[in-house]
Amino acid sequence: MRTLFHFPLSPASRTVRLVLAEKRLPFEAIIERAWEHRPEFLAMNPAGDVPVLVEDNGLIVPDSYVICEYLEEAYSDTPLLGRTLAERVEVRRVMAWFDTLFAREVSGRFIDERVMKRLSGRGNPDGTALREAYAAMRPLMKYVNDLAENRNWLAGNFLSLADFTAAGHLSCLDFIGDIDWSKVPAVRDWYARMKSRPCFRPLLADRVSGITPPEYYTNLDF
Amino acid sequence: MRTLFHFPLSPASRTVRLVLAEKRLPFEAIIERAWEHRPEFLAMNPAGDVPVLVEDNGLIVPDSYVICEYLEEAYSDTPLLGRTLAERVEVRRVMAWFDTLFAREVSGRFIDERVMKRLSGRGNPDGTALREAYAAMRPLMKYVNDLAENRNWLAGNFLSLADFTAAGHLSCLDFIGDIDWSKVPAVRDWYARMKSRPCFRPLLADRVSGITPPEYYTNLDF
């Protein structure tokens, strides 16, 4: 069976889980603790990180960007990239905005400080790093709010990979309780719509030992 | 005319300059000092970074990943992604390996310490950071050498976006003198082939004030 090596609080893993489910491609999800550098896992992905998709025919597809592009090409029944060149540029631009800028300044920092440090035995969250992440978060969440306010979906008038990428990042931050939804009402409305999609259900059932998500994490009407 | 906002020692900018030239798409290159946060530039790319391509029809395409995918779709005469699903996965995997892992651990660190700190007035290179970058570099360059040893080109038997991505990173490191070519002979052979392509010439003519590349930087037989 199609297999996805993932980690519950990896935004990139969540993006791929959502996209697979949205495209109705069944898969077995296996949790990979990438920081333990399992040799069999490194052989599949020399970059050493989740997610990694393994197809029934043996094709190994690592990295959320590579997986998303692959799924678009291999399973085009549910297109999530747009049709015109300009639409596709905008979908990929928003994806890249989240996976590079937002990951580096916000989601990556919160997840590293609050989750990965403990799981990999690197001590306690660093208050300065968290303060920096909060400061970086404000203007970036405002930008996402502007997108959500002016468009049906984050990259335009259609649901796209940009929405699933954003949902991957924001759902991780929501899990660890770092989003003040009252400050970004348009993002909250968009996220409520994402959360109520069937593809989202498995993510709401995620549990990570030692981390309790806030009560509203699973609430569709938060 | 088609315009590319770039910076000479940005690996992502170099990747795009090479790909545009390889596809014989003429463009005007404009140097953007992205760290100065010019409002007109931020309006074009809210992520705030080079490269940004502006097409004659006004389409704005930011981010090297987005630009490369766009150029493949818009100008398919010189295909650089491969034909089969498996080929395209491997090309994108190697691109992602360089743009995430190699950038984070090696090229991004060297460029930040040796170039960006001075240009943006953030002081001198930090010796510890440079030592860490050197230590991270060894196994990663060994991996690139393994690829170059076992394949005609880095992602397989055809020249691809993976080669231009790798050349973007390695040519920046070569400019600031941080590659010991004697340790990675297969990479050197591959790089000599890349360097002798016509698309490479403009990169060899790059000059950055205050940084003198080693003599062999422009030498095709180094």
PDB file of N, CA, C and O in Angstrom, chain A residues 44-49 59-63 65-66 69-70 73-74 81 84-86 88-90 92-93 95-97 100-101 104 140 143, chain B residues 44-49 59-63 65-66 69-70 73-74 81 84-86 88-90 92-93 95-97 100-101 104 140 143:
ATOM      1  N   MET A  44      16.228   6.396   1.906  1.00  0.00           N
ATOM      2  CA  MET A  44      15.094   6.831   1.093  1.00  0.00           C
ATOM      3  C   MET A  44      15.160   8.325   0.806  1.00  0.00           C
ATOM      4  O   MET A  44      14.799   8.780  -0.259  1.00  0.00           O
ATOM      5  N   ASN A  45      15.600   9.092   1.799  1.00  0.00           N
ATOM      6  CA  ASN A  45      15.702  10.539   1.622  1.00  0.00           C
ATOM      7  C   ASN A  45      17.006  11.062   2.208  1.00  0.00           C
ATOM      8  O   ASN A  45      17.097  11.317   3.399  1.00  0.00           O
ATOM      9  N   PRO A  46      18.009  11.252   1.359  1.00  0.00           N
ATOM     10  CA  PRO A  46      19.311  11.738   1.841  1.00  0.00           C
ATOM     11  C   PRO A  46      19.211  13.094   2.533  1.00  0.00           C
ATOM     12  O   PRO A  46      20.109  13.459   3.289  1.00  0.00           O
ATOM     13  N   ALA A  47      18.135  13.841   2.296  1.00  0.00           N
ATOM     14  CA  ALA A  47      17.974  15.106   3.018  1.00  0.00           C
ATOM     15  C   ALA A  47      17.564  14.840   4.462  1.00  0.00           C
ATOM     16  O   ALA A  47      17.640  15.732   5.311  1.00  0.00           O
ATOM     17  N   GLY A  48      17.101  13.617   4.763  1.00  0.00           N
ATOM     18  CA  GLY A  48      16.886  13.219   6.151  1.00  0.00           C
ATOM     19  C   GLY A  48      15.619  13.725   6.806  1.00  0.00           C
ATOM     20  O   GLY A  48      15.482  13.634   8.024  1.00  0.00           O
ATOM     21  N   ASP A  49      14.698  14.277   6.033  1.00  0.00           N
ATOM     22  CA  ASP A  49      13.528  14.867   6.681  1.00  0.00           C
ATOM     23  C   ASP A  49      12.225  14.251   6.165  1.00  0.00           C
ATOM     24  O   ASP A  49      12.173  13.702   5.062  1.00  0.00           O
ATOM     25  N   LEU A  59       8.223   3.689  -6.260  1.00  0.00           N
ATOM     26  CA  LEU A  59       8.769   5.048  -6.440  1.00  0.00           C
ATOM     27  C   LEU A  59       8.802   5.781  -5.103  1.00  0.00           C
ATOM     28  O   LEU A  59       7.794   5.860  -4.400  1.00  0.00           O
ATOM     29  N   ILE A  60       9.978   6.304  -4.764  1.00  0.00           N
ATOM     30  CA  ILE A  60      10.161   7.037  -3.513  1.00  0.00           C
ATOM     31  C   ILE A  60      10.159   8.530  -3.820  1.00  0.00           C
ATOM     32  O   ILE A  60      10.931   8.994  -4.654  1.00  0.00           O
ATOM     33  N   VAL A  61       9.291   9.269  -3.136  1.00  0.00           N
ATOM     34  CA  VAL A  61       9.156  10.702  -3.414  1.00  0.00           C
ATOM     35  C   VAL A  61       9.325  11.471  -2.110  1.00  0.00           C
ATOM     36  O   VAL A  61       8.422  11.505  -1.273  1.00  0.00           O
ATOM     37  N   PRO A  62      10.501  12.084  -1.885  1.00  0.00           N
ATOM     38  CA  PRO A  62      10.705  12.843  -0.654  1.00  0.00           C
ATOM     39  C   PRO A  62      10.398  14.323  -0.849  1.00  0.00           C
ATOM     40  O   PRO A  62      10.354  14.797  -1.987  1.00  0.00           O
ATOM     41  N   ASP A  63      10.174  15.037   0.243  1.00  0.00           N
ATOM     42  CA  ASP A  63      10.047  16.506   0.251  1.00  0.00           C
ATOM     43  C   ASP A  63       8.640  16.924  -0.172  1.00  0.00           C
ATOM     44  O   ASP A  63       8.145  16.525  -1.235  1.00  0.00           O
ATOM     45  N   TYR A  65       7.412  19.685  -1.376  1.00  0.00           N
ATOM     46  CA  TYR A  65       7.308  20.335  -2.690  1.00  0.00           C
ATOM     47  C   TYR A  65       7.344  19.297  -3.801  1.00  0.00           C
ATOM     48  O   TYR A  65       6.520  19.300  -4.720  1.00  0.00           O
ATOM     49  N   VAL A  66       8.297  18.363  -3.707  1.00  0.00           N
ATOM     50  CA  VAL A  66       8.429  17.338  -4.741  1.00  0.00           C
ATOM     51  C   VAL A  66       7.180  16.444  -4.755  1.00  0.00           C
ATOM     52  O   VAL A  66       6.658  16.108  -5.821  1.00  0.00           O
ATOM     53  N   GLU A  69       4.147  18.388  -6.342  1.00  0.00           N
ATOM     54  CA  GLU A  69       4.269  18.487  -7.805  1.00  0.00           C
ATOM     55  C   GLU A  69       4.040  17.112  -8.444  1.00  0.00           C
ATOM     56  O   GLU A  69       3.385  16.994  -9.476  1.00  0.00           O
ATOM     57  N   TYR A  70       4.592  16.081  -7.818  1.00  0.00           N
ATOM     58  CA  TYR A  70       4.403  14.717  -8.318  1.00  0.00           C
ATOM     59  C   TYR A  70       2.925  14.332  -8.320  1.00  0.00           C
ATOM     60  O   TYR A  70       2.406  13.813  -9.317  1.00  0.00           O
ATOM     61  N   GLU A  73       1.022  15.826 -11.100  1.00  0.00           N
ATOM     62  CA  GLU A  73       1.299  15.238 -12.408  1.00  0.00           C
ATOM     63  C   GLU A  73       0.738  13.823 -12.516  1.00  0.00           C
ATOM     64  O   GLU A  73       0.242  13.420 -13.569  1.00  0.00           O
ATOM     65  N   ALA A  74       0.806  13.076 -11.415  1.00  0.00           N
ATOM     66  CA  ALA A  74       0.401  11.661 -11.470  1.00  0.00           C
ATOM     67  C   ALA A  74      -1.112  11.493 -11.292  1.00  0.00           C
ATOM     68  O   ALA A  74      -1.701  10.555 -11.824  1.00  0.00           O
ATOM     69  N   LEU A  81      -3.418  23.119  -8.664  1.00  0.00           N
ATOM     70  CA  LEU A  81      -2.380  24.108  -8.975  1.00  0.00           C
ATOM     71  C   LEU A  81      -2.900  25.252  -9.835  1.00  0.00           C
ATOM     72  O   LEU A  81      -2.179  26.222 -10.070  1.00  0.00           O
ATOM     73  N   THR A  84      -4.143  28.455 -15.615  1.00  0.00           N
ATOM     74  CA  THR A  84      -3.316  29.378 -16.402  1.00  0.00           C
ATOM     75  C   THR A  84      -1.929  29.503 -15.767  1.00  0.00           C
ATOM     76  O   THR A  84      -1.735  29.178 -14.586  1.00  0.00           O
ATOM     77  N   LEU A  85      -0.996  30.001 -16.559  1.00  0.00           N
ATOM     78  CA  LEU A  85       0.357  30.226 -16.037  1.00  0.00           C
ATOM     79  C   LEU A  85       0.314  31.158 -14.830  1.00  0.00           C
ATOM     80  O   LEU A  85       0.985  30.905 -13.820  1.00  0.00           O
ATOM     81  N   ALA A  86      -0.478  32.221 -14.925  1.00  0.00           N
ATOM     82  CA  ALA A  86      -0.521  33.200 -13.830  1.00  0.00           C
ATOM     83  C   ALA A  86      -1.106  32.581 -12.560  1.00  0.00           C
ATOM     84  O   ALA A  86      -0.617  32.825 -11.449  1.00  0.00           O
ATOM     85  N   ARG A  88      -0.969  29.428 -11.712  1.00  0.00           N
ATOM     86  CA  ARG A  88       0.008  28.479 -11.178  1.00  0.00           C
ATOM     87  C   ARG A  88       1.177  29.199 -10.497  1.00  0.00           C
ATOM     88  O   ARG A  88       1.716  28.728  -9.489  1.00  0.00           O
ATOM     89  N   VAL A  89       1.567  30.340 -11.056  1.00  0.00           N
ATOM     90  CA  VAL A  89       2.607  31.145 -10.403  1.00  0.00           C
ATOM     91  C   VAL A  89       2.125  31.576  -9.018  1.00  0.00           C
ATOM     92  O   VAL A  89       2.865  31.475  -8.031  1.00  0.00           O
ATOM     93  N   GLU A  90       0.886  32.029  -8.929  1.00  0.00           N
ATOM     94  CA  GLU A  90       0.400  32.544  -7.655  1.00  0.00           C
ATOM     95  C   GLU A  90       0.255  31.416  -6.619  1.00  0.00           C
ATOM     96  O   GLU A  90       0.593  31.596  -5.442  1.00  0.00           O
ATOM     97  N   ARG A  92       2.007  28.625  -6.485  1.00  0.00           N
ATOM     98  CA  ARG A  92       3.358  28.241  -6.042  1.00  0.00           C
ATOM     99  C   ARG A  92       4.018  29.346  -5.224  1.00  0.00           C
ATOM    100  O   ARG A  92       4.785  29.073  -4.308  1.00  0.00           O
ATOM    101  N   ARG A  93       3.739  30.607  -5.558  1.00  0.00           N
ATOM    102  CA  ARG A  93       4.326  31.705  -4.789  1.00  0.00           C
ATOM    103  C   ARG A  93       3.859  31.649  -3.334  1.00  0.00           C
ATOM    104  O   ARG A  93       4.664  31.773  -2.408  1.00  0.00           O
ATOM    105  N   MET A  95       2.690  29.028  -1.745  1.00  0.00           N
ATOM    106  CA  MET A  95       3.309  27.845  -1.131  1.00  0.00           C
ATOM    107  C   MET A  95       4.735  28.160  -0.681  1.00  0.00           C
ATOM    108  O   MET A  95       5.132  27.842   0.440  1.00  0.00           O
ATOM    109  N   ALA A  96       5.512  28.779  -1.574  1.00  0.00           N
ATOM    110  CA  ALA A  96       6.915  29.082  -1.262  1.00  0.00           C
ATOM    111  C   ALA A  96       7.002  30.094  -0.124  1.00  0.00           C
ATOM    112  O   ALA A  96       7.895  30.009   0.723  1.00  0.00           O
ATOM    113  N   TRP A  97       6.064  31.050  -0.095  1.00  0.00           N
ATOM    114  CA  TRP A  97       6.050  32.040   0.993  1.00  0.00           C
ATOM    115  C   TRP A  97       5.930  31.328   2.347  1.00  0.00           C
ATOM    116  O   TRP A  97       6.657  31.628   3.301  1.00  0.00           O
ATOM    117  N   THR A 100       9.137  28.807   2.960  1.00  0.00           N
ATOM    118  CA  THR A 100      10.450  29.400   3.218  1.00  0.00           C
ATOM    119  C   THR A 100      10.329  30.493   4.283  1.00  0.00           C
ATOM    120  O   THR A 100      10.740  30.289   5.423  1.00  0.00           O
ATOM    121  N   LEU A 101       9.711  31.634   3.944  1.00  0.00           N
ATOM    122  CA  LEU A 101       9.673  32.750   4.896  1.00  0.00           C
ATOM    123  C   LEU A 101       8.932  32.395   6.188  1.00  0.00           C
ATOM    124  O   LEU A 101       9.476  32.521   7.290  1.00  0.00           O
ATOM    125  N   ARG A 104      10.731  29.668   8.201  1.00  0.00           N
ATOM    126  CA  ARG A 104      11.981  30.103   8.821  1.00  0.00           C
ATOM    127  C   ARG A 104      11.722  31.051   9.997  1.00  0.00           C
ATOM    128  O   ARG A 104      12.332  30.920  11.058  1.00  0.00           O
ATOM    129  N   LEU A 140       3.501  38.810   9.519  1.00  0.00           N
ATOM    130  CA  LEU A 140       3.276  37.725   8.555  1.00  0.00           C
ATOM    131  C   LEU A 140       1.834  37.232   8.634  1.00  0.00           C
ATOM    132  O   LEU A 140       1.196  36.974   7.598  1.00  0.00           O
ATOM    133  N   TYR A 143      -0.322  39.589   6.854  1.00  0.00           N
ATOM    134  CA  TYR A 143      -0.283  39.378   5.400  1.00  0.00           C
ATOM    135  C   TYR A 143      -1.228  38.241   4.991  1.00  0.00           C
ATOM    136  O   TYR A 143      -1.972  38.356   4.027  1.00  0.00           O
TER     137      TYR A 143
ATOM    138  N   MET B  44       6.385  43.644  -5.234  1.00  0.00           N
ATOM    139  CA  MET B  44       6.488  42.585  -6.241  1.00  0.00           C
ATOM    140  C   MET B  44       6.622  41.217  -5.590  1.00  0.00           C
ATOM    141  O   MET B  44       6.104  40.228  -6.068  1.00  0.00           O
ATOM    142  N   ASN B  45       7.383  41.168  -4.501  1.00  0.00           N
ATOM    143  CA  ASN B  45       7.578  39.897  -3.794  1.00  0.00           C
ATOM    144  C   ASN B  45       7.462  40.089  -2.290  1.00  0.00           C
ATOM    145  O   ASN B  45       8.431  40.469  -1.628  1.00  0.00           O
ATOM    146  N   PRO B  46       6.285  39.794  -1.743  1.00  0.00           N
ATOM    147  CA  PRO B  46       6.083  39.975  -0.294  1.00  0.00           C
ATOM    148  C   PRO B  46       7.051  39.144   0.548  1.00  0.00           C
ATOM    149  O   PRO B  46       7.246  39.438   1.720  1.00  0.00           O
ATOM    150  N   ALA B  47       7.674  38.109  -0.041  1.00  0.00           N
ATOM    151  CA  ALA B  47       8.671  37.356   0.710  1.00  0.00           C
ATOM    152  C   ALA B  47       9.967  38.143   0.823  1.00  0.00           C
ATOM    153  O   ALA B  47      10.832  37.816   1.633  1.00  0.00           O
ATOM    154  N   GLY B  48      10.116  39.184  -0.008  1.00  0.00           N
ATOM    155  CA  GLY B  48      11.224  40.123   0.163  1.00  0.00           C
ATOM    156  C   GLY B  48      12.576  39.681  -0.352  1.00  0.00           C
ATOM    157  O   GLY B  48      13.582  40.315  -0.038  1.00  0.00           O
ATOM    158  N   ASP B  49      12.627  38.605  -1.103  1.00  0.00           N
ATOM    159  CA  ASP B  49      13.938  38.088  -1.499  1.00  0.00           C
ATOM    160  C   ASP B  49      14.077  38.015  -3.021  1.00  0.00           C
ATOM    161  O   ASP B  49      13.090  37.941  -3.748  1.00  0.00           O
ATOM    162  N   LEU B  59       3.606  39.864 -16.010  1.00  0.00           N
ATOM    163  CA  LEU B  59       3.523  38.795 -15.001  1.00  0.00           C
ATOM    164  C   LEU B  59       4.761  38.825 -14.105  1.00  0.00           C
ATOM    165  O   LEU B  59       5.894  38.807 -14.587  1.00  0.00           O
ATOM    166  N   ILE B  60       4.522  38.865 -12.805  1.00  0.00           N
ATOM    167  CA  ILE B  60       5.612  38.900 -11.824  1.00  0.00           C
ATOM    168  C   ILE B  60       5.776  37.507 -11.231  1.00  0.00           C
ATOM    169  O   ILE B  60       4.812  36.926 -10.733  1.00  0.00           O
ATOM    170  N   VAL B  61       6.990  36.967 -11.314  1.00  0.00           N
ATOM    171  CA  VAL B  61       7.244  35.602 -10.850  1.00  0.00           C
ATOM    172  C   VAL B  61       8.389  35.619  -9.844  1.00  0.00           C
ATOM    173  O   VAL B  61       9.550  35.730 -10.221  1.00  0.00           O
ATOM    174  N   PRO B  62       8.081  35.536  -8.541  1.00  0.00           N
ATOM    175  CA  PRO B  62       9.149  35.536  -7.539  1.00  0.00           C
ATOM    176  C   PRO B  62       9.561  34.121  -7.147  1.00  0.00           C
ATOM    177  O   PRO B  62       8.815  33.181  -7.400  1.00  0.00           O
ATOM    178  N   ASP B  63      10.753  33.986  -6.562  1.00  0.00           N
ATOM    179  CA  ASP B  63      11.229  32.717  -5.964  1.00  0.00           C
ATOM    180  C   ASP B  63      11.781  31.785  -7.047  1.00  0.00           C
ATOM    181  O   ASP B  63      11.101  31.489  -8.028  1.00  0.00           O
ATOM    182  N   TYR B  65      12.252  28.564  -7.175  1.00  0.00           N
ATOM    183  CA  TYR B  65      11.440  27.363  -7.443  1.00  0.00           C
ATOM    184  C   TYR B  65      10.263  27.721  -8.344  1.00  0.00           C
ATOM    185  O   TYR B  65       9.997  27.057  -9.346  1.00  0.00           O
ATOM    186  N   VAL B  66       9.568  28.806  -7.998  1.00  0.00           N
ATOM    187  CA  VAL B  66       8.398  29.211  -8.780  1.00  0.00           C
ATOM    188  C   VAL B  66       8.827  29.609 -10.191  1.00  0.00           C
ATOM    189  O   VAL B  66       8.179  29.244 -11.180  1.00  0.00           O
ATOM    190  N   GLU B  69       9.776  26.412 -12.288  1.00  0.00           N
ATOM    191  CA  GLU B  69       8.583  25.661 -12.708  1.00  0.00           C
ATOM    192  C   GLU B  69       7.828  26.447 -13.783  1.00  0.00           C
ATOM    193  O   GLU B  69       7.332  25.880 -14.757  1.00  0.00           O
ATOM    194  N   TYR B  70       7.742  27.757 -13.598  1.00  0.00           N
ATOM    195  CA  TYR B  70       7.071  28.612 -14.592  1.00  0.00           C
ATOM    196  C   TYR B  70       7.781  28.538 -15.941  1.00  0.00           C
ATOM    197  O   TYR B  70       7.131  28.357 -16.988  1.00  0.00           O
ATOM    198  N   GLU B  73       7.038  25.449 -17.809  1.00  0.00           N
ATOM    199  CA  GLU B  73       5.689  25.396 -18.379  1.00  0.00           C
ATOM    200  C   GLU B  73       5.535  26.380 -19.540  1.00  0.00           C
ATOM    201  O   GLU B  73       4.861  26.087 -20.520  1.00  0.00           O
ATOM    202  N   ALA B  74       6.158  27.545 -19.412  1.00  0.00           N
ATOM    203  CA  ALA B  74       5.953  28.597 -20.418  1.00  0.00           C
ATOM    204  C   ALA B  74       6.864  28.414 -21.628  1.00  0.00           C
ATOM    205  O   ALA B  74       6.505  28.791 -22.738  1.00  0.00           O
ATOM    206  N   LEU B  81      13.358  19.304 -16.918  1.00  0.00           N
ATOM    207  CA  LEU B  81      12.817  18.606 -15.752  1.00  0.00           C
ATOM    208  C   LEU B  81      12.722  17.098 -15.949  1.00  0.00           C
ATOM    209  O   LEU B  81      12.405  16.367 -15.009  1.00  0.00           O
ATOM    210  N   THR B  84       9.695  11.343 -17.652  1.00  0.00           N
ATOM    211  CA  THR B  84       8.882  10.424 -16.854  1.00  0.00           C
ATOM    212  C   THR B  84       8.652  10.990 -15.459  1.00  0.00           C
ATOM    213  O   THR B  84       9.381  11.877 -14.996  1.00  0.00           O
ATOM    214  N   LEU B  85       7.642  10.447 -14.787  1.00  0.00           N
ATOM    215  CA  LEU B  85       7.374  10.876 -13.414  1.00  0.00           C
ATOM    216  C   LEU B  85       8.603  10.667 -12.533  1.00  0.00           C
ATOM    217  O   LEU B  85       8.960  11.539 -11.728  1.00  0.00           O
ATOM    218  N   ALA B  86       9.264   9.506 -12.705  1.00  0.00           N
ATOM    219  CA  ALA B  86      10.418   9.196 -11.847  1.00  0.00           C
ATOM    220  C   ALA B  86      11.570  10.164 -12.118  1.00  0.00           C
ATOM    221  O   ALA B  86      12.248  10.611 -11.183  1.00  0.00           O
ATOM    222  N   ARG B  88      11.313  13.242 -13.161  1.00  0.00           N
ATOM    223  CA  ARG B  88      10.947  14.561 -12.635  1.00  0.00           C
ATOM    224  C   ARG B  88      11.022  14.590 -11.108  1.00  0.00           C
ATOM    225  O   ARG B  88      11.394  15.604 -10.514  1.00  0.00           O
ATOM    226  N   VAL B  89      10.693  13.464 -10.476  1.00  0.00           N
ATOM    227  CA  VAL B  89      10.846  13.387  -9.020  1.00  0.00           C
ATOM    228  C   VAL B  89      12.324  13.553  -8.651  1.00  0.00           C
ATOM    229  O   VAL B  89      12.666  14.301  -7.726  1.00  0.00           O
ATOM    230  N   GLU B  90      13.196  12.881  -9.385  1.00  0.00           N
ATOM    231  CA  GLU B  90      14.614  12.928  -9.028  1.00  0.00           C
ATOM    232  C   GLU B  90      15.206  14.318  -9.276  1.00  0.00           C
ATOM    233  O   GLU B  90      15.994  14.810  -8.463  1.00  0.00           O
ATOM    234  N   ARG B  92      13.595  17.194  -9.166  1.00  0.00           N
ATOM    235  CA  ARG B  92      13.093  18.096  -8.112  1.00  0.00           C
ATOM    236  C   ARG B  92      13.662  17.732  -6.740  1.00  0.00           C
ATOM    237  O   ARG B  92      13.887  18.601  -5.903  1.00  0.00           O
ATOM    238  N   ARG B  93      13.893  16.447  -6.507  1.00  0.00           N
ATOM    239  CA  ARG B  93      14.473  16.042  -5.227  1.00  0.00           C
ATOM    240  C   ARG B  93      15.865  16.656  -5.053  1.00  0.00           C
ATOM    241  O   ARG B  93      16.182  17.206  -3.993  1.00  0.00           O
ATOM    242  N   MET B  95      17.068  19.290  -6.602  1.00  0.00           N
ATOM    243  CA  MET B  95      16.884  20.744  -6.437  1.00  0.00           C
ATOM    244  C   MET B  95      16.542  21.072  -4.988  1.00  0.00           C
ATOM    245  O   MET B  95      17.125  21.980  -4.384  1.00  0.00           O
ATOM    246  N   ALA B  96      15.583  20.332  -4.430  1.00  0.00           N
ATOM    247  CA  ALA B  96      15.143  20.613  -3.060  1.00  0.00           C
ATOM    248  C   ALA B  96      16.262  20.341  -2.065  1.00  0.00           C
ATOM    249  O   ALA B  96      16.416  21.053  -1.062  1.00  0.00           O
ATOM    250  N   TRP B  97      17.057  19.307  -2.340  1.00  0.00           N
ATOM    251  CA  TRP B  97      18.194  18.986  -1.466  1.00  0.00           C
ATOM    252  C   TRP B  97      19.126  20.192  -1.357  1.00  0.00           C
ATOM    253  O   TRP B  97      19.559  20.577  -0.277  1.00  0.00           O
ATOM    254  N   THR B 100      17.182  23.461   0.207  1.00  0.00           N
ATOM    255  CA  THR B 100      16.819  23.443   1.629  1.00  0.00           C
ATOM    256  C   THR B 100      18.022  23.006   2.463  1.00  0.00           C
ATOM    257  O   THR B 100      18.647  23.828   3.133  1.00  0.00           O
ATOM    258  N   LEU B 101      18.403  21.729   2.381  1.00  0.00           N
ATOM    259  CA  LEU B 101      19.476  21.226   3.254  1.00  0.00           C
ATOM    260  C   LEU B 101      20.804  21.944   3.005  1.00  0.00           C
ATOM    261  O   LEU B 101      21.411  22.501   3.935  1.00  0.00           O
ATOM    262  N   ARG B 104      20.676  25.667   3.917  1.00  0.00           N
ATOM    263  CA  ARG B 104      20.594  25.935   5.357  1.00  0.00           C
ATOM    264  C   ARG B 104      21.918  25.642   6.058  1.00  0.00           C
ATOM    265  O   ARG B 104      22.376  26.405   6.895  1.00  0.00           O
ATOM    266  N   LEU B 140      28.173  16.677   3.044  1.00  0.00           N
ATOM    267  CA  LEU B 140      27.240  17.066   1.977  1.00  0.00           C
ATOM    268  C   LEU B 140      27.963  17.124   0.628  1.00  0.00           C
ATOM    269  O   LEU B 140      27.431  16.682  -0.393  1.00  0.00           O
ATOM    270  N   TYR B 143      28.377  13.717  -0.635  1.00  0.00           N
ATOM    271  CA  TYR B 143      27.144  13.217  -1.263  1.00  0.00           C
ATOM    272  C   TYR B 143      27.039  13.720  -2.712  1.00  0.00           C
ATOM    273  O   TYR B 143      26.717  12.971  -3.627  1.00  0.00           O
TER     274      TYR B 143
END
